[in-house]
Short mmCIF file of C-alpha atoms in Angstrom, two decimals:
data_model
loop_
_atom_site.label_atom_id
_atom_site.label_comp_id
_atom_site.label_asym_id
_atom_site.label_seq_id
_atom_site.Cartn_x
_atom_site.Cartn_y
_atom_site.Cartn_z
CA MET D 17 42.06 -49.12 86.50
CA ARG D 18 45.36 -50.50 85.16
CA ASN D 19 44.30 -50.51 81.49
CA LEU D 20 42.97 -47.08 81.92
CA LEU D 21 46.25 -45.88 83.34
CA ARG D 22 48.15 -47.52 80.43
CA LEU D 23 45.86 -45.67 77.97
CA LEU D 24 46.20 -42.43 79.71
CA LEU D 25 50.10 -42.80 79.59
CA ALA D 26 50.25 -43.80 76.03
CA ARG D 27 47.92 -40.73 75.10
CA HIS D 28 49.65 -38.15 77.17
CA ALA D 29 53.33 -39.31 77.47
CA ALA D 30 54.73 -36.82 75.13
CA TYR D 31 52.93 -33.86 76.47
CA VAL D 32 53.97 -34.73 80.16
CA LEU D 33 57.51 -35.41 79.06
CA VAL D 34 57.81 -32.02 77.32
CA SER D 35 56.22 -30.20 80.20
CA GLY D 36 58.97 -31.80 82.55
CA LEU D 37 61.83 -31.00 80.20
CA LEU D 38 60.40 -27.38 79.88
CA LEU D 39 59.97 -26.71 83.62
CA GLY D 40 63.43 -28.51 84.52
CA GLY D 41 65.10 -26.64 81.51
CA PHE D 42 63.51 -23.33 82.53
CA GLN D 43 64.94 -23.71 86.12
CA TRP D 44 68.33 -24.62 84.91
CA LEU D 45 68.22 -21.63 82.36
CA ILE D 46 67.38 -19.20 85.38
CA CYS D 47 70.48 -20.78 87.23
CA ALA D 48 72.69 -20.18 84.03
CA VAL D 49 71.47 -16.57 83.76
CA VAL D 50 72.01 -15.60 87.36
CA ALA D 51 75.49 -17.16 87.38
CA SER D 52 76.88 -15.75 84.16
CA THR D 53 75.36 -12.13 83.98
CA ASP D 54 74.95 -9.29 86.44
CA VAL D 55 71.29 -9.68 86.73
CA THR D 56 71.14 -8.22 90.16
CA GLY D 57 72.73 -4.98 88.92
CA ALA D 58 70.76 -4.69 85.66
CA LEU D 59 67.45 -5.07 87.59
CA GLY D 60 68.75 -2.70 90.32
CA THR D 61 69.41 -0.26 87.75
CA LEU D 62 66.06 -0.57 86.00
CA VAL D 63 64.19 -0.29 89.15
CA GLN D 64 66.02 2.98 90.07
CA SER D 65 64.59 4.60 87.11
CA LEU D 66 61.08 3.98 88.50
CA PRO D 67 59.25 6.27 91.12
CA PRO D 68 60.39 5.64 94.67
CA MET D 69 57.01 4.00 95.80
CA VAL D 70 57.16 1.71 92.72
CA GLN D 71 60.79 0.78 93.53
CA SER D 72 59.74 -0.40 96.97
CA MET D 73 56.86 -2.54 95.72
CA VAL D 74 58.60 -4.11 92.80
CA SER D 75 61.95 -5.00 94.37
CA GLU D 76 60.57 -6.41 97.72
CA GLN D 77 57.02 -7.63 96.72
CA PHE D 78 57.67 -8.96 93.27
CA PHE D 79 61.28 -10.25 93.41
CA GLY D 80 61.73 -10.31 97.17
CA GLY D 81 64.90 -8.32 96.85
CA PHE D 82 67.69 -8.71 94.22
CA SER D 83 69.73 -11.28 95.73
CA LYS D 84 70.84 -14.23 93.66
CA THR D 85 68.82 -16.64 95.83
CA SER D 86 65.71 -14.44 95.59
CA LEU D 87 66.10 -14.34 91.75
CA LEU D 88 66.45 -18.08 91.72
CA ALA D 89 63.22 -18.29 93.87
CA PHE D 90 61.45 -15.99 91.40
CA GLY D 91 62.05 -18.56 88.67
CA TRP D 92 59.36 -20.62 90.39
CA ALA D 93 57.07 -17.71 90.43
CA HIS D 94 57.54 -16.64 86.77
CA PRO D 95 54.69 -17.13 84.45
CA ILE D 96 56.57 -19.74 82.47
CA ALA D 97 56.70 -21.96 85.58
CA GLN D 98 53.09 -21.29 86.53
CA ALA D 99 51.85 -21.87 82.61
CA VAL D 100 53.65 -25.32 82.55
CA GLY D 101 51.89 -26.77 85.55
CA ALA D 102 48.43 -25.02 85.00
CA GLY D 103 48.52 -26.02 81.28
CA LEU D 104 49.22 -29.84 82.27
CA ALA D 105 46.48 -29.72 85.24
CA VAL D 106 43.74 -28.08 82.98
CA VAL D 107 44.43 -30.02 79.90
CA LEU D 108 44.17 -33.43 81.90
CA ALA D 109 41.09 -32.28 83.72
CA THR D 110 39.42 -31.02 80.53
CA GLN D 111 40.14 -34.35 78.61
CA ALA D 112 38.98 -36.66 81.47
CA VAL D 113 35.03 -35.85 80.92
CA ALA D 114 34.37 -32.87 78.66
CA GLY D 115 36.95 -33.81 75.87
CA GLU D 116 35.96 -37.47 75.95
CA SER D 117 32.39 -36.44 75.63
CA GLU D 118 32.95 -33.96 72.67
CA ALA D 119 35.06 -36.62 70.98
CA GLY D 120 32.20 -39.26 71.45
CA THR D 121 34.68 -41.72 73.17
CA ILE D 122 33.49 -41.71 76.75
CA GLU D 123 30.33 -43.77 75.80
CA LEU D 124 32.50 -46.39 74.32
CA THR D 125 34.82 -46.38 77.39
CA LEU D 126 32.12 -46.54 79.85
CA GLY D 127 30.35 -49.29 77.78
CA GLN D 128 33.10 -51.59 78.96
CA PRO D 129 32.65 -53.36 82.13
CA ILE D 130 34.07 -50.41 84.22
CA ALA D 131 32.39 -48.45 86.69
CA ARG D 132 32.23 -44.73 86.68
CA HIS D 133 34.00 -44.13 90.01
CA THR D 134 36.85 -46.44 88.61
CA TYR D 135 36.93 -44.21 85.34
CA LEU D 136 37.13 -41.07 87.31
CA ALA D 137 39.60 -42.45 89.96
CA ALA D 138 41.95 -43.37 86.98
CA HIS D 139 42.10 -39.92 85.78
CA VAL D 140 42.72 -38.52 89.24
CA VAL D 141 45.46 -40.89 90.01
CA PHE D 142 47.24 -40.30 86.77
CA ALA D 143 46.91 -36.36 86.98
CA PHE D 144 48.52 -36.69 90.54
CA ALA D 145 51.35 -38.94 89.49
CA VAL D 146 52.43 -36.82 86.25
CA LEU D 147 51.99 -33.44 88.15
CA ALA D 148 54.25 -34.87 90.77
CA PHE D 149 56.80 -35.84 88.02
CA VAL D 150 56.73 -32.48 86.40
CA THR D 151 57.38 -30.96 89.87
CA LEU D 152 60.25 -33.20 90.41
CA ALA D 153 61.79 -32.32 87.06
CA GLY D 154 61.74 -28.70 87.99
CA LEU D 155 63.36 -29.40 91.39
CA ALA D 156 66.05 -31.36 89.50
CA GLY D 157 66.57 -28.51 87.19
CA THR D 158 67.06 -26.10 89.89
CA LEU D 159 69.32 -28.65 91.92
CA ALA D 160 71.38 -29.65 88.87
CA GLY D 161 71.73 -25.94 87.64
CA GLY D 162 72.72 -24.65 90.93
CA ARG D 163 75.66 -27.18 91.27
CA PHE D 164 76.78 -26.87 87.77
CA TYR D 165 77.11 -23.02 87.89
CA GLY D 166 78.46 -23.00 91.52
CA LEU D 167 75.56 -21.12 92.96
CA GLU D 168 74.76 -21.35 96.68
CA PRO D 169 72.38 -24.29 97.07
CA PHE D 170 69.22 -24.14 98.57
CA ARG D 171 68.41 -26.48 101.60
CA LEU D 172 66.97 -29.76 100.40
CA ALA D 173 64.19 -29.16 103.09
CA ALA D 174 63.30 -25.90 101.56
CA LEU D 175 63.10 -27.34 98.06
CA ALA D 176 60.90 -30.18 99.24
CA ARG D 177 58.71 -27.59 100.85
CA LEU D 178 58.57 -25.76 97.68
CA GLY D 179 57.97 -28.76 95.59
CA LEU D 180 55.04 -29.80 97.81
CA ASP D 181 53.44 -26.29 97.60
CA TYR D 182 53.82 -26.20 93.71
CA LEU D 183 52.27 -29.63 93.45
CA ALA D 184 49.36 -28.61 95.77
CA LEU D 185 48.82 -25.47 93.55
CA GLN D 186 48.56 -27.58 90.34
CA VAL D 187 46.39 -30.20 92.21
CA ALA D 188 43.96 -27.31 93.10
CA LEU D 189 43.83 -26.30 89.56
CA PHE D 190 43.23 -29.75 88.43
CA GLY D 191 40.32 -30.24 90.95
CA LEU D 192 38.66 -27.04 89.87
CA ALA D 193 39.10 -27.77 86.23
CA LEU D 194 37.73 -31.27 86.54
CA MET D 195 34.66 -29.88 88.41
CA PHE D 196 34.10 -27.66 85.26
CA SER D 197 34.81 -30.67 83.00
CA THR D 198 32.08 -32.91 84.64
CA PHE D 199 29.44 -30.06 83.82
CA GLY D 200 30.79 -29.31 80.37
CA ARG D 201 30.32 -31.07 76.92
CA GLU D 202 33.02 -28.99 74.99
CA GLY D 203 36.58 -29.34 75.74
CA SER D 204 37.63 -26.01 74.57
CA ARG D 205 35.18 -24.06 76.68
CA VAL D 206 35.87 -26.07 79.85
CA ALA D 207 39.65 -25.45 78.89
CA LEU D 208 38.98 -21.85 78.71
CA PHE D 209 37.29 -21.63 82.18
CA GLY D 210 40.19 -23.44 83.65
CA PHE D 211 43.05 -21.31 82.24
CA LEU D 212 41.01 -18.34 83.09
CA CYS D 213 40.77 -19.44 86.75
CA ALA D 214 44.64 -19.75 86.80
CA LEU D 215 45.35 -16.46 85.03
CA VAL D 216 42.89 -14.36 87.33
CA SER D 217 44.24 -16.06 90.31
CA TYR D 218 47.79 -15.11 89.28
CA LEU D 219 47.07 -11.50 88.19
CA VAL D 220 45.04 -10.61 91.11
CA HIS D 221 47.75 -11.97 93.47
CA VAL D 222 50.52 -10.12 91.75
CA ILE D 223 48.49 -6.83 91.56
CA GLY D 224 47.27 -7.25 95.00
CA THR D 225 50.65 -7.61 96.51
CA MET D 226 51.86 -4.40 94.87
CA TRP D 227 48.68 -2.30 95.06
CA ASP D 228 46.65 -1.77 98.48
CA GLY D 229 43.53 -1.26 96.44
CA TRP D 230 43.49 -5.08 95.58
CA ALA D 231 45.01 -6.41 98.72
CA LEU D 232 41.64 -7.59 100.20
CA LEU D 233 41.29 -9.83 97.13
CA VAL D 234 44.64 -11.73 97.60
CA PRO D 235 43.66 -14.13 100.32
CA PHE D 236 40.93 -15.47 97.93
CA THR D 237 43.27 -16.31 95.15
CA LEU D 238 44.99 -19.75 94.91
CA HIS D 239 48.49 -18.03 94.41
CA ALA D 240 48.35 -16.32 97.74
CA TYR D 241 49.17 -19.77 99.05
CA TYR D 242 52.10 -20.26 96.70
CA VAL D 243 55.10 -17.74 97.38
CA PRO D 244 58.23 -19.35 96.41
CA LYS D 245 60.53 -16.53 97.71
CA ASP D 246 58.94 -16.84 101.13
CA ILE D 247 59.67 -20.70 101.11
CA LEU D 248 63.35 -20.55 99.78
CA VAL D 249 64.58 -17.44 101.03
CA GLY D 250 62.54 -16.66 104.06
CA GLY D 251 62.32 -20.52 105.16
CA VAL D 252 58.60 -20.43 105.99
CA GLY D 253 56.57 -23.55 106.48
CA VAL D 254 53.90 -24.77 103.98
CA ALA D 255 51.58 -26.76 106.28
CA ARG D 256 48.82 -24.17 106.21
CA PRO D 257 49.01 -23.10 102.49
CA VAL D 258 49.18 -26.81 101.24
CA ALA D 259 46.35 -27.60 103.46
CA ILE D 260 44.20 -24.85 101.95
CA LEU D 261 45.18 -25.74 98.43
CA LEU D 262 44.36 -29.26 98.95
CA ALA D 263 41.20 -28.47 100.54
CA VAL D 264 40.22 -26.53 97.44
CA ALA D 265 41.25 -29.64 95.26
CA LEU D 266 39.16 -31.81 97.29
CA GLY D 267 36.15 -29.57 97.28
CA GLY D 268 36.39 -29.62 93.45
CA LEU D 269 36.94 -33.36 93.30
CA LEU D 270 33.90 -34.01 95.49
CA VAL D 271 31.69 -31.86 93.39
CA ALA D 272 33.12 -33.52 90.05
CA TRP D 273 32.50 -36.94 91.71
CA GLY D 274 28.94 -36.16 92.49
CA ARG D 275 28.19 -34.67 89.26
CA PHE D 276 29.83 -37.22 87.13
CA HIS D 277 27.71 -39.95 88.62
CA ARG D 278 24.62 -38.22 88.02
CA ARG D 279 25.21 -36.71 84.37
CA ASP D 280 23.91 -38.29 81.28
CA LEU D 281 26.33 -39.17 78.58
CA PRO D 282 27.78 -37.80 76.30
#
């Protein structure tokens, strides 16, 4: 497993580093924008031009109000923050089996004295480690940016809960994408399914929180269990949402584990 982890690190180091810098830099930029411009006033003016019912839905459901703390929290719900984590999770899961199968290298790897469960476990351990690294990079960006620009800091406990929930969301996406990967032989097709899963979950959650017609679908999305504004502004706990997301991840991993041990290669 040690050699596999070294190989994965050498192969994905640049992508992981860029992802960490991108998430951390984006959270820093959010702090800079909130501190240096009247974002609250600008958004308030924009929302006032909307119909009254839409004003209420957008300001409270989407942004959680227009305070500086709520806008900083929105930085973690922003599509860019979501795309960085989801992209990394899906790519790592896709390359683990389907990508290697398509490239014709998985047979060479498993032709060595290495068990299939060791091979898959190495990919899971590596993915969890790098997803945790990127999450910490994002939290560091929020902490450093808030202190540099003199913003009211979030409590460390709240940031820790946010990081745990963000990590659990990406782990859930990785588990589902790895399940797809063990059934597929083309990396591009598996990646498409993984990205669609993340995109549909995000869009249904956003629309469902603003429109009652889709509200019943919200609990069936992964993003229903990741609400940064509730964690950072409302101070809610994350034990239940993290447990649900990890259960989804575990389900995907178990299916992937069983399928990978039975499938023919490539």
